PDB file of C-alpha atoms in Angstrom:
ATOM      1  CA  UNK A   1     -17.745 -84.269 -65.909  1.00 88.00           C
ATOM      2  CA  UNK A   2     -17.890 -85.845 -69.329  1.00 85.00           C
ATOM      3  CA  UNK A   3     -20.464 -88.176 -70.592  1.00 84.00           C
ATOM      4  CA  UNK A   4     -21.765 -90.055 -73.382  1.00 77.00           C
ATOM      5  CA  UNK A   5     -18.488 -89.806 -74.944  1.00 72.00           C
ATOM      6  CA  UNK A   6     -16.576 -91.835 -77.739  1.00 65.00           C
ATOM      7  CA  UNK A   7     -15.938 -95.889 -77.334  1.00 59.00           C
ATOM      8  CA  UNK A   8     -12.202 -95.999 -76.248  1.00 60.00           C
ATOM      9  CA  UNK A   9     -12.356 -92.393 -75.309  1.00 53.00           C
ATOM     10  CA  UNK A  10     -14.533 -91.972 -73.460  1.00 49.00           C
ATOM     11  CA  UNK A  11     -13.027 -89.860 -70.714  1.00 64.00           C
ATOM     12  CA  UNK A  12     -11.624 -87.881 -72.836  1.00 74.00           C
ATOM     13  CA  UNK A  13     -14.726 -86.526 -74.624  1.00 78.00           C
ATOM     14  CA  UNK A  14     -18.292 -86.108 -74.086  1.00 80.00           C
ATOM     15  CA  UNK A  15     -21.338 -83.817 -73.143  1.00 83.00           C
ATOM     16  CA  UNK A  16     -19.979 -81.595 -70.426  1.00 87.00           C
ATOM     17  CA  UNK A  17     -22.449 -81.679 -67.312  1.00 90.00           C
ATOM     18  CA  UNK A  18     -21.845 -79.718 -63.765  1.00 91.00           C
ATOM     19  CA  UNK A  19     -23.295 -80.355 -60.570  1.00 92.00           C
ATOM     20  CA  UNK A  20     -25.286 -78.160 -59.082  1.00 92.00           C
ATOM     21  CA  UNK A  21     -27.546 -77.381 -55.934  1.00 92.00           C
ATOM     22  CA  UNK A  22     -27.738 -82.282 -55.688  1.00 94.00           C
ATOM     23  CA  UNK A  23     -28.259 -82.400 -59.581  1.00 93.00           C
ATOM     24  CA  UNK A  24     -26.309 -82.917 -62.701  1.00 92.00           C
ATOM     25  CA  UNK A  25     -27.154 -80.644 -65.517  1.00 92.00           C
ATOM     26  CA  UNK A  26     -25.679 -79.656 -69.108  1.00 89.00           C
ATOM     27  CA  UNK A  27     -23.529 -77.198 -69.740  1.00 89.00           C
ATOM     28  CA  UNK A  28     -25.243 -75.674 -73.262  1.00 87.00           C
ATOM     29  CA  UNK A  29     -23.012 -74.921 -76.031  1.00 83.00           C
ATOM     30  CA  UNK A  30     -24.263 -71.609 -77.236  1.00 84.00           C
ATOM     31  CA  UNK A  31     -20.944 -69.424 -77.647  1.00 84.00           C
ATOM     32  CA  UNK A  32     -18.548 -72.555 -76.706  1.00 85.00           C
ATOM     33  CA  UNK A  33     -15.262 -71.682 -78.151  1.00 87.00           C
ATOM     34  CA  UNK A  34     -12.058 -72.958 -77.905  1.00 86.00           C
ATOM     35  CA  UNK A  35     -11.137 -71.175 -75.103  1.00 90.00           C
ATOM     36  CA  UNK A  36     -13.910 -72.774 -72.908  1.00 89.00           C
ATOM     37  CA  UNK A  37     -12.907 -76.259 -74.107  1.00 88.00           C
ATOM     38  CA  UNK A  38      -9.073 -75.412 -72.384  1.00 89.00           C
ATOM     39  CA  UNK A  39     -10.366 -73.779 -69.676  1.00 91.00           C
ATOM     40  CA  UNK A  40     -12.812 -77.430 -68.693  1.00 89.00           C
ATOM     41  CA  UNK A  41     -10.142 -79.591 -69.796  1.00 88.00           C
ATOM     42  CA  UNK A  42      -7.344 -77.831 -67.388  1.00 89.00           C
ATOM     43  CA  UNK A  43     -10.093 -78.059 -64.668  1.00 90.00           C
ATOM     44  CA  UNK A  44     -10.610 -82.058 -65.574  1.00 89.00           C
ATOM     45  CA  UNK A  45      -7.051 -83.000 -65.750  1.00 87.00           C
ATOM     46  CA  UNK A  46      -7.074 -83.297 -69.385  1.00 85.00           C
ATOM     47  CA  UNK A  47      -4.435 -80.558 -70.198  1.00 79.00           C
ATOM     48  CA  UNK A  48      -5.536 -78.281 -73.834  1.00 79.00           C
ATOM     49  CA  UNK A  49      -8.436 -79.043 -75.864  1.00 78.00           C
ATOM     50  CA  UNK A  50      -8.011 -80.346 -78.766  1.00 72.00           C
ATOM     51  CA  UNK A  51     -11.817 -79.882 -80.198  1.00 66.00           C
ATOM     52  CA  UNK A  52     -14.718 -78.575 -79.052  1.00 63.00           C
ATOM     53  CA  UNK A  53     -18.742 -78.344 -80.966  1.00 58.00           C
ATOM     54  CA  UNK A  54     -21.830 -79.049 -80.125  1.00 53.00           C
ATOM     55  CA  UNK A  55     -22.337 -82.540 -78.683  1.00 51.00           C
ATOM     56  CA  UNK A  56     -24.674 -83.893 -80.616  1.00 47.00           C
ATOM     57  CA  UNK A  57     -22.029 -83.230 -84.158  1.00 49.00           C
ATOM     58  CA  UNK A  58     -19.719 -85.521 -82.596  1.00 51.00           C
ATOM     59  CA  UNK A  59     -22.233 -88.161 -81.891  1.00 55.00           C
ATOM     60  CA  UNK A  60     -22.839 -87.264 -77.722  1.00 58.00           C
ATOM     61  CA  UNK A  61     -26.071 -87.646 -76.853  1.00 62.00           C
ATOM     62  CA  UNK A  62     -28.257 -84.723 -76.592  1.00 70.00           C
ATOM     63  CA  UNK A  63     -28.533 -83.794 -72.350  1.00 72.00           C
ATOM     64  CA  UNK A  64     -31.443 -83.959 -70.657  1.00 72.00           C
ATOM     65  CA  UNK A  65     -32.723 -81.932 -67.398  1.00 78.00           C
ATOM     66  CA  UNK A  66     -31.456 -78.869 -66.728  1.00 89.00           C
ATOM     67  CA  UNK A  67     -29.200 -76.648 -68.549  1.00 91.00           C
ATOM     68  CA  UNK A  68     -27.357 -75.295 -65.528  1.00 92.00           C
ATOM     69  CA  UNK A  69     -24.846 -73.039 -67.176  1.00 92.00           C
ATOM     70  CA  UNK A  70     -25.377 -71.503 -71.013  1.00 91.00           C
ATOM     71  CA  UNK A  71     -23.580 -68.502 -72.903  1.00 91.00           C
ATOM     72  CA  UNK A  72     -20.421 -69.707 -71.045  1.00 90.00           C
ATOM     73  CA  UNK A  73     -17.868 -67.141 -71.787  1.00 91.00           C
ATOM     74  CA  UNK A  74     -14.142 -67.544 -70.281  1.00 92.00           C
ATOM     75  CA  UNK A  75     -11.457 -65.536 -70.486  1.00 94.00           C
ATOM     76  CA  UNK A  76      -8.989 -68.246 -70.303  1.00 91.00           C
ATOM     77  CA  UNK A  77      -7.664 -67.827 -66.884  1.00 93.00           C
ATOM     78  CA  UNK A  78     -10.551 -69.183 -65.025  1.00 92.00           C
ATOM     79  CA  UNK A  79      -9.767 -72.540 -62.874  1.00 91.00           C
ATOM     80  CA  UNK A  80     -13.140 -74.409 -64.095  1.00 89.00           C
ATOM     81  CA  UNK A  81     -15.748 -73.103 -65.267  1.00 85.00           C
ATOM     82  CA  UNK A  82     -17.756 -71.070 -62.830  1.00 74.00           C
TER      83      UNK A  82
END
């Protein structure tokens, strides 16, 4: 899911969180790229990226809890992150 995102937009951007074993954690940015971004916005609905960064640069706020999935690396064939 997205949260925190832009006023008017707001399901259209935001901190990316997963759910995992009852809990919703972040999804850390550390090696994001734009082929991540395409590969969570296919999985959403949302069709191609148009952006991605870290979350707090665009204003998101900074997640809290756990950090459930970090160094995310897709290849760009992936269904949703895994």
């Amino acid at each position: 899911r997205l949260v925190n995102g832009a006023v008017g937009v707001s399901s259209i951007s935001g901190r990316i969180e997963i759910y995992h074993d009852g809990e919703w954690g972040t999804v850390c940015y550390n090696s994001f790229d734009a082929t991540d971004g395409h590969v969570v916005c296919g999985q959403l609905g949302m069709g191609t990226a148009l952006r991605q960064g870290h979350a707090v640069s665009y204003g998101f706020a900074q997640g809290s809890g756990r950090i459930w999935m970090d160094y995310v690396a897709c290849t760009g064939s992936e269904a949703g992150l895994r």
